mmCIF file of C-alpha atoms and ligand atoms in Angstrom:
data_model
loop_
_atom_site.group_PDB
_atom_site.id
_atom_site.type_symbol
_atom_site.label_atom_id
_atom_site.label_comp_id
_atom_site.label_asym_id
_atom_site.label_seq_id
_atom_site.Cartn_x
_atom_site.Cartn_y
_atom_site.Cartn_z
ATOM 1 C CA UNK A 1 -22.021 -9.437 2.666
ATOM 2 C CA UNK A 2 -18.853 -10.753 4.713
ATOM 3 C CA UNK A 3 -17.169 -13.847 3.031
ATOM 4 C CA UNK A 4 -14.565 -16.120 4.952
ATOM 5 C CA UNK A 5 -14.220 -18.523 2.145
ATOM 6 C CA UNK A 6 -12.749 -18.535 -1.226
ATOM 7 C CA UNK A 7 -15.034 -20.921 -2.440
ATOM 8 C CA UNK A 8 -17.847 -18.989 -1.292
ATOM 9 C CA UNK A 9 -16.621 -16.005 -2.720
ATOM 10 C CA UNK A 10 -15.609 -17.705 -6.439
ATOM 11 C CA UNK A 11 -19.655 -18.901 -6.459
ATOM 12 C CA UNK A 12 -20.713 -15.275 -6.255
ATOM 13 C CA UNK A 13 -18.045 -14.139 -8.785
ATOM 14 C CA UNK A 14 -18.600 -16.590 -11.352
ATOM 15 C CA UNK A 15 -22.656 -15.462 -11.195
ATOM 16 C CA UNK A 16 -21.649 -11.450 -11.658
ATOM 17 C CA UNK A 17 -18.884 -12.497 -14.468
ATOM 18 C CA UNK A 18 -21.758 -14.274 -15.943
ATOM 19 C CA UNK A 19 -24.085 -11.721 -16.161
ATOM 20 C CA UNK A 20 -21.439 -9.754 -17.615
ATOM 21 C CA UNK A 21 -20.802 -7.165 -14.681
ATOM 22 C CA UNK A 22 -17.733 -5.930 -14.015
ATOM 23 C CA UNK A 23 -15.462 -6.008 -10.712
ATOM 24 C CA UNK A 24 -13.662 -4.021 -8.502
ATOM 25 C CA UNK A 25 -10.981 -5.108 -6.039
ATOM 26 C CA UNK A 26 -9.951 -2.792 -2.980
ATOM 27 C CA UNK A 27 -7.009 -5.077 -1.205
ATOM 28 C CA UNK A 28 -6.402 -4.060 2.564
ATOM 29 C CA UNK A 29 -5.425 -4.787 5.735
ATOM 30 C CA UNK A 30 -8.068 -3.345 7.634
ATOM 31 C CA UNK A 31 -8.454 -1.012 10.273
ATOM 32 C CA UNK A 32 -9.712 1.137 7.586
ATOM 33 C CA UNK A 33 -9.956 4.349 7.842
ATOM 34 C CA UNK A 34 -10.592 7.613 5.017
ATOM 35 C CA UNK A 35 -7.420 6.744 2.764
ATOM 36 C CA UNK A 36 -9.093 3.601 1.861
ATOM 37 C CA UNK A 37 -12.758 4.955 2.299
ATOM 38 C CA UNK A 38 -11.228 7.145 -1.127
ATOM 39 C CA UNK A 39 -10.057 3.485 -2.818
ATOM 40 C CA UNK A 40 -13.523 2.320 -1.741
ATOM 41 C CA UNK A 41 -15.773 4.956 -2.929
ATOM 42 C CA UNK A 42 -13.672 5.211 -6.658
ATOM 43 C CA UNK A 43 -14.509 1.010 -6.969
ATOM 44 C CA UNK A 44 -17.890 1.386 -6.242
ATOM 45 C CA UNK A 45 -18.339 4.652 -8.800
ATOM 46 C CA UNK A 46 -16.610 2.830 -11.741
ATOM 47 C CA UNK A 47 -17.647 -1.269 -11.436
ATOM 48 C CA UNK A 48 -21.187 -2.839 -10.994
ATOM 49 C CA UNK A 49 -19.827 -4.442 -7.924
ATOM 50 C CA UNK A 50 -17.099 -4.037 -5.671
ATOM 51 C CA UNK A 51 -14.819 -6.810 -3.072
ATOM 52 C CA UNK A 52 -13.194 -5.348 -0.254
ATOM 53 C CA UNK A 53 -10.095 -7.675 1.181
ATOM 54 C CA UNK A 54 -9.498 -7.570 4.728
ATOM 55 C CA UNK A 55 -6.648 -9.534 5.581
ATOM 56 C CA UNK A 56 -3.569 -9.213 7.593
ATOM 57 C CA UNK A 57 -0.885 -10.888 5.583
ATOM 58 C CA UNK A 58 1.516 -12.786 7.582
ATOM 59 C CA UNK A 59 3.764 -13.223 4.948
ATOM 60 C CA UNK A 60 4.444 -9.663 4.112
ATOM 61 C CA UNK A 61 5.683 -8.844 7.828
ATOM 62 C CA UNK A 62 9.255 -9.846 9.028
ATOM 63 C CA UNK A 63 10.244 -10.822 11.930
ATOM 64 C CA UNK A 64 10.689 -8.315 14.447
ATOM 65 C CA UNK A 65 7.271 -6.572 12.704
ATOM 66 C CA UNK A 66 4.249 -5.353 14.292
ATOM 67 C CA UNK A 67 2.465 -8.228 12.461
ATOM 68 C CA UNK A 68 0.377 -9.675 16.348
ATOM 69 C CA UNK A 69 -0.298 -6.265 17.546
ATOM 70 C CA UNK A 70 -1.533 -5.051 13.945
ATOM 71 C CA UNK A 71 -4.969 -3.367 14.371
ATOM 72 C CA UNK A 72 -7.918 -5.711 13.490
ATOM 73 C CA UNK A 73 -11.035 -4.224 13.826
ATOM 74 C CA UNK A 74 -13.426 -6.092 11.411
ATOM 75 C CA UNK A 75 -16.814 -5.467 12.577
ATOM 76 C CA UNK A 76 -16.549 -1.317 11.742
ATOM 77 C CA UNK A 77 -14.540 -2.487 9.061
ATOM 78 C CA UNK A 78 -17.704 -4.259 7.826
ATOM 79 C CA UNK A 79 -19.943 -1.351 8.817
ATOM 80 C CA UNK A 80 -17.380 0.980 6.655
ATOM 81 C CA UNK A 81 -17.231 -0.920 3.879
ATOM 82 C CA UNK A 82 -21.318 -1.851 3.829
ATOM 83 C CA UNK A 83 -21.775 2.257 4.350
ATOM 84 C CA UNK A 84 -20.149 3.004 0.988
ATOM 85 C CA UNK A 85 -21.865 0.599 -1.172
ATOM 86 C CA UNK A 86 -19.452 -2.345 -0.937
ATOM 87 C CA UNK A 87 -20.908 -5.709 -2.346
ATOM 88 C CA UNK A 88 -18.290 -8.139 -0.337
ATOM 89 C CA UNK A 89 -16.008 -7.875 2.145
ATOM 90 C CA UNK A 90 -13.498 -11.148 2.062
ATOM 91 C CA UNK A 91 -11.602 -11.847 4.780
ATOM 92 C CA UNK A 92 -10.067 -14.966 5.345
ATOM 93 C CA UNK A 93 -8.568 -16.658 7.815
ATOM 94 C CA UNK A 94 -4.369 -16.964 6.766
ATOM 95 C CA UNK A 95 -5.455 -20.742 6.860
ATOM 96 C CA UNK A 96 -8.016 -20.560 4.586
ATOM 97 C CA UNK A 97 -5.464 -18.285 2.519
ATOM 98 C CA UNK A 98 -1.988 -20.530 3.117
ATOM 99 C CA UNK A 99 -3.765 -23.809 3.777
ATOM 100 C CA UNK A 100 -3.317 -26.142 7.031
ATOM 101 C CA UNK A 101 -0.880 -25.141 9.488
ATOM 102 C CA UNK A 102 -0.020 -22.545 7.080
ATOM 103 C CA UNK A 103 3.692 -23.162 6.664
ATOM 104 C CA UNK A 104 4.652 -19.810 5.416
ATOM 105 C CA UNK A 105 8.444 -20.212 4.575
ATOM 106 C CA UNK A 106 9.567 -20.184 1.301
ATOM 107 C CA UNK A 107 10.565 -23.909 0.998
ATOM 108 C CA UNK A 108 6.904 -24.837 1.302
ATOM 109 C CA UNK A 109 4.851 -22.018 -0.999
ATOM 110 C CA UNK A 110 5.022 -20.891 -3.947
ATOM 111 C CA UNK A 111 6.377 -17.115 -3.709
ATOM 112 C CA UNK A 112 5.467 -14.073 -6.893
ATOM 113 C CA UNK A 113 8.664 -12.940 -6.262
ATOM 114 C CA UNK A 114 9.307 -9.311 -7.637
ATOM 115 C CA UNK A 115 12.824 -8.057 -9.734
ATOM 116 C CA UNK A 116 15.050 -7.012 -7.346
ATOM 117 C CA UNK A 117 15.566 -3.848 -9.195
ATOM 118 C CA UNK A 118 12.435 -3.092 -7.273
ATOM 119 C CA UNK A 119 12.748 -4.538 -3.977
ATOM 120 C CA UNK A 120 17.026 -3.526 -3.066
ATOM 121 C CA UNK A 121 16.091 0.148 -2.199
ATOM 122 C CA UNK A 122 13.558 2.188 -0.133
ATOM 123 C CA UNK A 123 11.259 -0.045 2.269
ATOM 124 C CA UNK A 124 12.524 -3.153 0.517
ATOM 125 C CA UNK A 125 16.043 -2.866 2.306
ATOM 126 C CA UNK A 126 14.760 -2.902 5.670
ATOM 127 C CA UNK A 127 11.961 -5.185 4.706
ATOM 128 C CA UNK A 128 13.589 -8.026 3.118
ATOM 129 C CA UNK A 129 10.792 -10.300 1.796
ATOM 130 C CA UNK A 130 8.090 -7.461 2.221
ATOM 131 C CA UNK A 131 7.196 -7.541 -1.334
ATOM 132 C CA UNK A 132 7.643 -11.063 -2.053
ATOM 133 C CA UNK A 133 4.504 -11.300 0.281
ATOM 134 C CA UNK A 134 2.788 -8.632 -0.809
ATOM 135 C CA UNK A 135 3.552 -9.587 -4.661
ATOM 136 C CA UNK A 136 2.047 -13.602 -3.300
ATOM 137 C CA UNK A 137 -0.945 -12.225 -1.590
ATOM 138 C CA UNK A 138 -1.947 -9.585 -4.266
ATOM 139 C CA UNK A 139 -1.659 -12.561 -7.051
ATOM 140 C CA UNK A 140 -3.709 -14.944 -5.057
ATOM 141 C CA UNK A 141 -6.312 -11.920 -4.731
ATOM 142 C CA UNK A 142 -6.533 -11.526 -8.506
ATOM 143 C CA UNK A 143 -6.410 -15.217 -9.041
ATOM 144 C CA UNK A 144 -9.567 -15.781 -6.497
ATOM 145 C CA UNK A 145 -11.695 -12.045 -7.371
ATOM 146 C CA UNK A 146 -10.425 -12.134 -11.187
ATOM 147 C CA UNK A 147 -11.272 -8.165 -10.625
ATOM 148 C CA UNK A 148 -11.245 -6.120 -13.639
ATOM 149 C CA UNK A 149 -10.103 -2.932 -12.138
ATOM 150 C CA UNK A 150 -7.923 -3.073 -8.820
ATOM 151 C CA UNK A 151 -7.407 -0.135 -6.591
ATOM 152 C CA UNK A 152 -4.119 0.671 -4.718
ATOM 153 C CA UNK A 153 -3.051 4.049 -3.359
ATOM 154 C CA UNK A 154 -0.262 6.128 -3.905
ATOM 155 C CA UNK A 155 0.933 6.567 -0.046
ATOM 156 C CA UNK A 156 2.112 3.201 -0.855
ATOM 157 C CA UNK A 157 4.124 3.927 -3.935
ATOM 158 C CA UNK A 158 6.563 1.482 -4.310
ATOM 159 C CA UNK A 159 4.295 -1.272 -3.795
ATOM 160 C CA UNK A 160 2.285 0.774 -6.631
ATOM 161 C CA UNK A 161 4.850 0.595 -8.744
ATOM 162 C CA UNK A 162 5.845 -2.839 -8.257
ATOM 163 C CA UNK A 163 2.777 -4.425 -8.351
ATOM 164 C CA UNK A 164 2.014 -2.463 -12.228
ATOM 165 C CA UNK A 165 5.571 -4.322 -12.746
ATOM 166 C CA UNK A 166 3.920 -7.589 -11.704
ATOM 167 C CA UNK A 167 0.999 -7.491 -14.128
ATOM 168 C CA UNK A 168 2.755 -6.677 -16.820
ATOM 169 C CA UNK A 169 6.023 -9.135 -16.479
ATOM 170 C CA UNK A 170 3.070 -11.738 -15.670
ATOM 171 C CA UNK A 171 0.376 -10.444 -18.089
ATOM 172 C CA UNK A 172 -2.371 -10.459 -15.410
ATOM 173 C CA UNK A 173 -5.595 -9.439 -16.452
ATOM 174 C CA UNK A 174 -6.432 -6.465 -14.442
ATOM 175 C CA UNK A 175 -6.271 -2.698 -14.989
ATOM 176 C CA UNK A 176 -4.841 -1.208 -11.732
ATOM 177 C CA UNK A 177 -6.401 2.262 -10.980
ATOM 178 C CA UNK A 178 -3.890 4.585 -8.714
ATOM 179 C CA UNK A 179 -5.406 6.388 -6.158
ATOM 180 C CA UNK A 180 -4.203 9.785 -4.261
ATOM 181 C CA UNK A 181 -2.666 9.741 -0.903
ATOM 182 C CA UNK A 182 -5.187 10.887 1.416
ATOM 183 C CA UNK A 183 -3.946 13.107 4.432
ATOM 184 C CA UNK A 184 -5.491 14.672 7.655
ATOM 185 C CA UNK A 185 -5.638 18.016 7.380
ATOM 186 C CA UNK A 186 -2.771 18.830 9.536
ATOM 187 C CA UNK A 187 -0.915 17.101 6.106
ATOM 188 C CA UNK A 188 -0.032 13.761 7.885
ATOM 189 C CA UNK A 189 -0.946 11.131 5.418
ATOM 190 C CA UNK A 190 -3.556 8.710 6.706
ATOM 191 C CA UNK A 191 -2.354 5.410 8.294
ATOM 192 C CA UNK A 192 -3.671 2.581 10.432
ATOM 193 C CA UNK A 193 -0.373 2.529 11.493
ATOM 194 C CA UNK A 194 -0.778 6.564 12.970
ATOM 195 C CA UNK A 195 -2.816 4.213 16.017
ATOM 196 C CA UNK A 196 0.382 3.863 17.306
ATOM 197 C CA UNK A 197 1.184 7.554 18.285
ATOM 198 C CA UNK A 198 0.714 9.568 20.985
ATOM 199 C CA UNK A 199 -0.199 13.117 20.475
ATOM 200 C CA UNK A 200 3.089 14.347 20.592
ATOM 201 C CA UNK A 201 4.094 11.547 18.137
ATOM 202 C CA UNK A 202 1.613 12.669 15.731
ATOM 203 C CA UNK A 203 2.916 16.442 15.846
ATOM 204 C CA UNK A 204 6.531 15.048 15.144
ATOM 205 C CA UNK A 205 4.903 13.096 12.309
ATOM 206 C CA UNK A 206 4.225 16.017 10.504
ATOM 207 C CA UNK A 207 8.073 16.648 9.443
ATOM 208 C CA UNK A 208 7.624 13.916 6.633
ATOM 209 C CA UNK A 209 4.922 15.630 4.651
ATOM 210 C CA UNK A 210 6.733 19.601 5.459
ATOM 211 C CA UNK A 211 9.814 18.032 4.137
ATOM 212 C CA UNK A 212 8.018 16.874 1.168
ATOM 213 C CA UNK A 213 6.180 19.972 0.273
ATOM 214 C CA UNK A 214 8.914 22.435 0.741
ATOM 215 C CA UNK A 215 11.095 19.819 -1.665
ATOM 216 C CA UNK A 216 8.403 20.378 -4.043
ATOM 217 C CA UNK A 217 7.940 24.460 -3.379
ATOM 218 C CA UNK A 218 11.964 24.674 -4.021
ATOM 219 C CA UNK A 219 11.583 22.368 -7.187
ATOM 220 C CA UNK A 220 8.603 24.293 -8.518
ATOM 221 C CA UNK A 221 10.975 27.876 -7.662
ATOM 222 C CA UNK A 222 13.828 26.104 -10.338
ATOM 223 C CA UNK A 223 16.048 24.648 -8.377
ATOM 224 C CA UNK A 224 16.164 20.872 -9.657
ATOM 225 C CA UNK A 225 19.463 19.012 -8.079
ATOM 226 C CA UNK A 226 18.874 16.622 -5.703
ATOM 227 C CA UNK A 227 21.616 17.319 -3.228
ATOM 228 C CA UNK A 228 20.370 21.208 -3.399
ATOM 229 C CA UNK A 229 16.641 19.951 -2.687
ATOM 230 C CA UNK A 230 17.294 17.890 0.008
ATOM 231 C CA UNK A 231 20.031 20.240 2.044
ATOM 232 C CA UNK A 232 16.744 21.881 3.719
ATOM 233 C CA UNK A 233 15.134 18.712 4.730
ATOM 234 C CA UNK A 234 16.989 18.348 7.556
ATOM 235 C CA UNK A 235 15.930 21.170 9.518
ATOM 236 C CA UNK A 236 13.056 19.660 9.848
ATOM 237 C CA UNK A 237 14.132 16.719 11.616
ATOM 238 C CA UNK A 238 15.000 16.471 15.359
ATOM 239 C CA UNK A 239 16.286 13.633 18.110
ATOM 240 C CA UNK A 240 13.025 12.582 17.631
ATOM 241 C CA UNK A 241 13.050 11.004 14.097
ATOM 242 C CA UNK A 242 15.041 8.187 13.003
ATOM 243 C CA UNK A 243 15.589 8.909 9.366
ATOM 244 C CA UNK A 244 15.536 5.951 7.312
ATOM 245 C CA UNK A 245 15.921 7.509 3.606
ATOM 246 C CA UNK A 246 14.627 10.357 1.663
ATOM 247 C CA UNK A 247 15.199 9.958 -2.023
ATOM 248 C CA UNK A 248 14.512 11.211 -5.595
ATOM 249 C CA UNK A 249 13.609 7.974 -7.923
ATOM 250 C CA UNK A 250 11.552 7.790 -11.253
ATOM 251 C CA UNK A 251 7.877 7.182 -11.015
ATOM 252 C CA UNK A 252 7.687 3.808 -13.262
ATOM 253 C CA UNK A 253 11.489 2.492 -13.053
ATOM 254 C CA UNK A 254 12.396 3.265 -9.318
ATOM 255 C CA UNK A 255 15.886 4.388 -10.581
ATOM 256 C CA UNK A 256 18.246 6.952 -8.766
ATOM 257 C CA UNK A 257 17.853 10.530 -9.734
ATOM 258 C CA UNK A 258 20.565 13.264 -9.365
ATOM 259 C CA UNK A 259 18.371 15.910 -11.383
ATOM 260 C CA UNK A 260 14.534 16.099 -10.727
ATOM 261 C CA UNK A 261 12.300 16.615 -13.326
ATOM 262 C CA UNK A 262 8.460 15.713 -13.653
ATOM 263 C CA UNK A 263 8.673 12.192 -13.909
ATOM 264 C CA UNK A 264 10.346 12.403 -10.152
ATOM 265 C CA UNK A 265 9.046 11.106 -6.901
ATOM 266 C CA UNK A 266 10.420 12.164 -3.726
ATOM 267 C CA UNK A 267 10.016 8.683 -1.026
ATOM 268 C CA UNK A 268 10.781 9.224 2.699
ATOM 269 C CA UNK A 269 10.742 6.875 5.314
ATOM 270 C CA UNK A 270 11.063 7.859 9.440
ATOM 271 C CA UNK A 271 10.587 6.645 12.225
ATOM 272 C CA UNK A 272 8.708 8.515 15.343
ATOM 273 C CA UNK A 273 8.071 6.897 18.459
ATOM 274 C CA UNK A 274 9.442 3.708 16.985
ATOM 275 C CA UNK A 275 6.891 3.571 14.780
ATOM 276 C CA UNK A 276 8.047 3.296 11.092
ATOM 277 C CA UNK A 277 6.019 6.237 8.835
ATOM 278 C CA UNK A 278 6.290 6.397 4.944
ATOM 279 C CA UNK A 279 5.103 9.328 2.894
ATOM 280 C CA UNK A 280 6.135 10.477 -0.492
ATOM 281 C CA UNK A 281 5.353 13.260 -3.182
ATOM 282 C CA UNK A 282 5.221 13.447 -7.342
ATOM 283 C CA UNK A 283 7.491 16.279 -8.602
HETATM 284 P P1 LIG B 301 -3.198 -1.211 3.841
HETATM 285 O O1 LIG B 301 -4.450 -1.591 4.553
HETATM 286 O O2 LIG B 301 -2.308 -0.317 4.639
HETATM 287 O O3 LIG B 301 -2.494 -2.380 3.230
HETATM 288 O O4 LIG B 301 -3.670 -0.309 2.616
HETATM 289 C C1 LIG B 301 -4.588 -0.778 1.677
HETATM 290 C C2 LIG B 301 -4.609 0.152 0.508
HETATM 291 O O5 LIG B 301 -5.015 1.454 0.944
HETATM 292 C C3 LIG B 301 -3.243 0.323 -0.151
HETATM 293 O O6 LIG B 301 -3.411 0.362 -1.554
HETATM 294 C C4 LIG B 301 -2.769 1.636 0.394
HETATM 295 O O7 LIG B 301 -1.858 2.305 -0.451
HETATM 296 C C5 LIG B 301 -4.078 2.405 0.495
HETATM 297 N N1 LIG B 301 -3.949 3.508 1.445
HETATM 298 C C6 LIG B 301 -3.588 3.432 2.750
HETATM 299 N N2 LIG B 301 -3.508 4.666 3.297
HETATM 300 C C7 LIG B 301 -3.821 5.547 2.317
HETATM 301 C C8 LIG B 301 -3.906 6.967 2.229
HETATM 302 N N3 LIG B 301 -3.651 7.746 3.272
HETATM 303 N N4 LIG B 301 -4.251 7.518 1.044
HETATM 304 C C9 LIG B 301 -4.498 6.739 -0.040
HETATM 305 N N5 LIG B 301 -4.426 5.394 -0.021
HETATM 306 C C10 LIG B 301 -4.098 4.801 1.125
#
């Protein structure tokens, strides 16, 4: 069933809370492809019924983002989600998420705004505000599905992590299951954002996730200091990647390591073609 309306969607909710059923929420931004088929498919496994969320946030893209020429492709979305079992797929409008004319600034809505322990590093220094709206949208989500398990994936994984920070600091009701980054099998980690890339692009993308696994075959070999790990990295780059960080940071607090060890994750960030690629790997 597709659902525009929040209203709508709160009827059918409040009749599946009441017969006691529990709910899954898979949040996207559509164009989905097998990385969220995997969020998907683990939601409809463990609740009685499961909401998909299609819906290009405005508020979590700056600026000079790709936020008009985003892919939207809702009716295979539909087909997708309807494939795998899905019960709803919600996908408002932004006005029917940030009301009329949808005045999106900060001096007119009410912002979850995350710690910026969080937000000052990785994707969050070249996307100031990114997690502010993805923090607001997320809450709104919970607030309007009241999901008892949410799904997120781990080729996002400082979002991950920030959004497990959110529910606790705010005590929100919902058990977040992690999910594994799915790749292609050339190892590029799936993306709606991989659209973007020519062929050639997609070959260069590959650097991200060869960097990543030989950090992790040198870690597993013994050698553990960061600056040793990451001296090899950059023969895998060429004129044809903008490197925007690769760094060692703890899985739950985001802080700086200098020494890996198994509560490490390695995050990298390029850009091929212009287009701005994330990947990262547990240690
Ligand atoms: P997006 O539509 O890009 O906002 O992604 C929606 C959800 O799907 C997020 O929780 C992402 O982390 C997750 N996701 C996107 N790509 C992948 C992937 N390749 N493997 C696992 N999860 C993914």
């Amino acid at each position: 069933m597709l659902i525009h309306k929040i209203e709508e969607l709160r009827k059918q909710i409040k009749i599946w809370k009441k017969q006691g059923l529990t709910v899954g929420l898979v949040p996207t931004m559509g164009a989905l492809h097998n990385g969220h088929l995997s969020l998907i498919k683990k939601s409809v496994e463990k609740c009685d019924k499961t909401v998909v969320s299609v819906f290009v946030n405005p508020i979590q893209f700056g600026p000079n983002e790709d936020l008009d020429k985003y892919p939207r492709t809702l009716d295979a979305d539909r087909k997708l989600c309807e494939d795998a079992g899905v019960d709803i797929v919600f996908a408002p409008s932004p006005k029917e998420m940030y009301g009329e004319g949808h005045i999106l600034s900060n001096d007119f809505l009410t912002y979850v705004v995350p710690p910026f322990f969080y937000v000052d590093k990785l994707c969050g220094k070249s996307r100031v505000g990114h997690f502010d709206g993805v923090c607001t949208v997320v809450n709104k989500l919970f607030n309007i599905v009241q999901p008892d398990f949410a799904f997120f994936g781990e080729k996002d994984r400082q979002q991950l992590i920030i959004i497990k920070k959110m529910i606790k600091d705010l005590n929100i009701p919902v058990e977040i299951i992690p999910c594994p980054i799915v790749r292609e099998e050339s190892g590029l980690a799936l993306s709606s954002r991989n659209k973007y890339l020519t062929e050639n692009g997609k070959i260069e993308a590959l650097a991200l996730n060869r960097i990543l696994f030989n950090i992790k075959t040198c870690y597993n070999k013994g050698i553990k200091d960061v600056s040793a790990l990451t001296e090899t990295a950059y023969s895998f780059l060429n004129e044809n990647h903008a490197l925007e960080y690769l760094e060692f940071r703890d899985k739950d607090t985001l802080e700086e390591k200098k020494t890996a060890d198994n509560n490490t994750i390695v995050f990298i960030a390029v850009k091929v073609e212009n287009v701005r690629l994330i990947d990262n790997i547990e240690l």
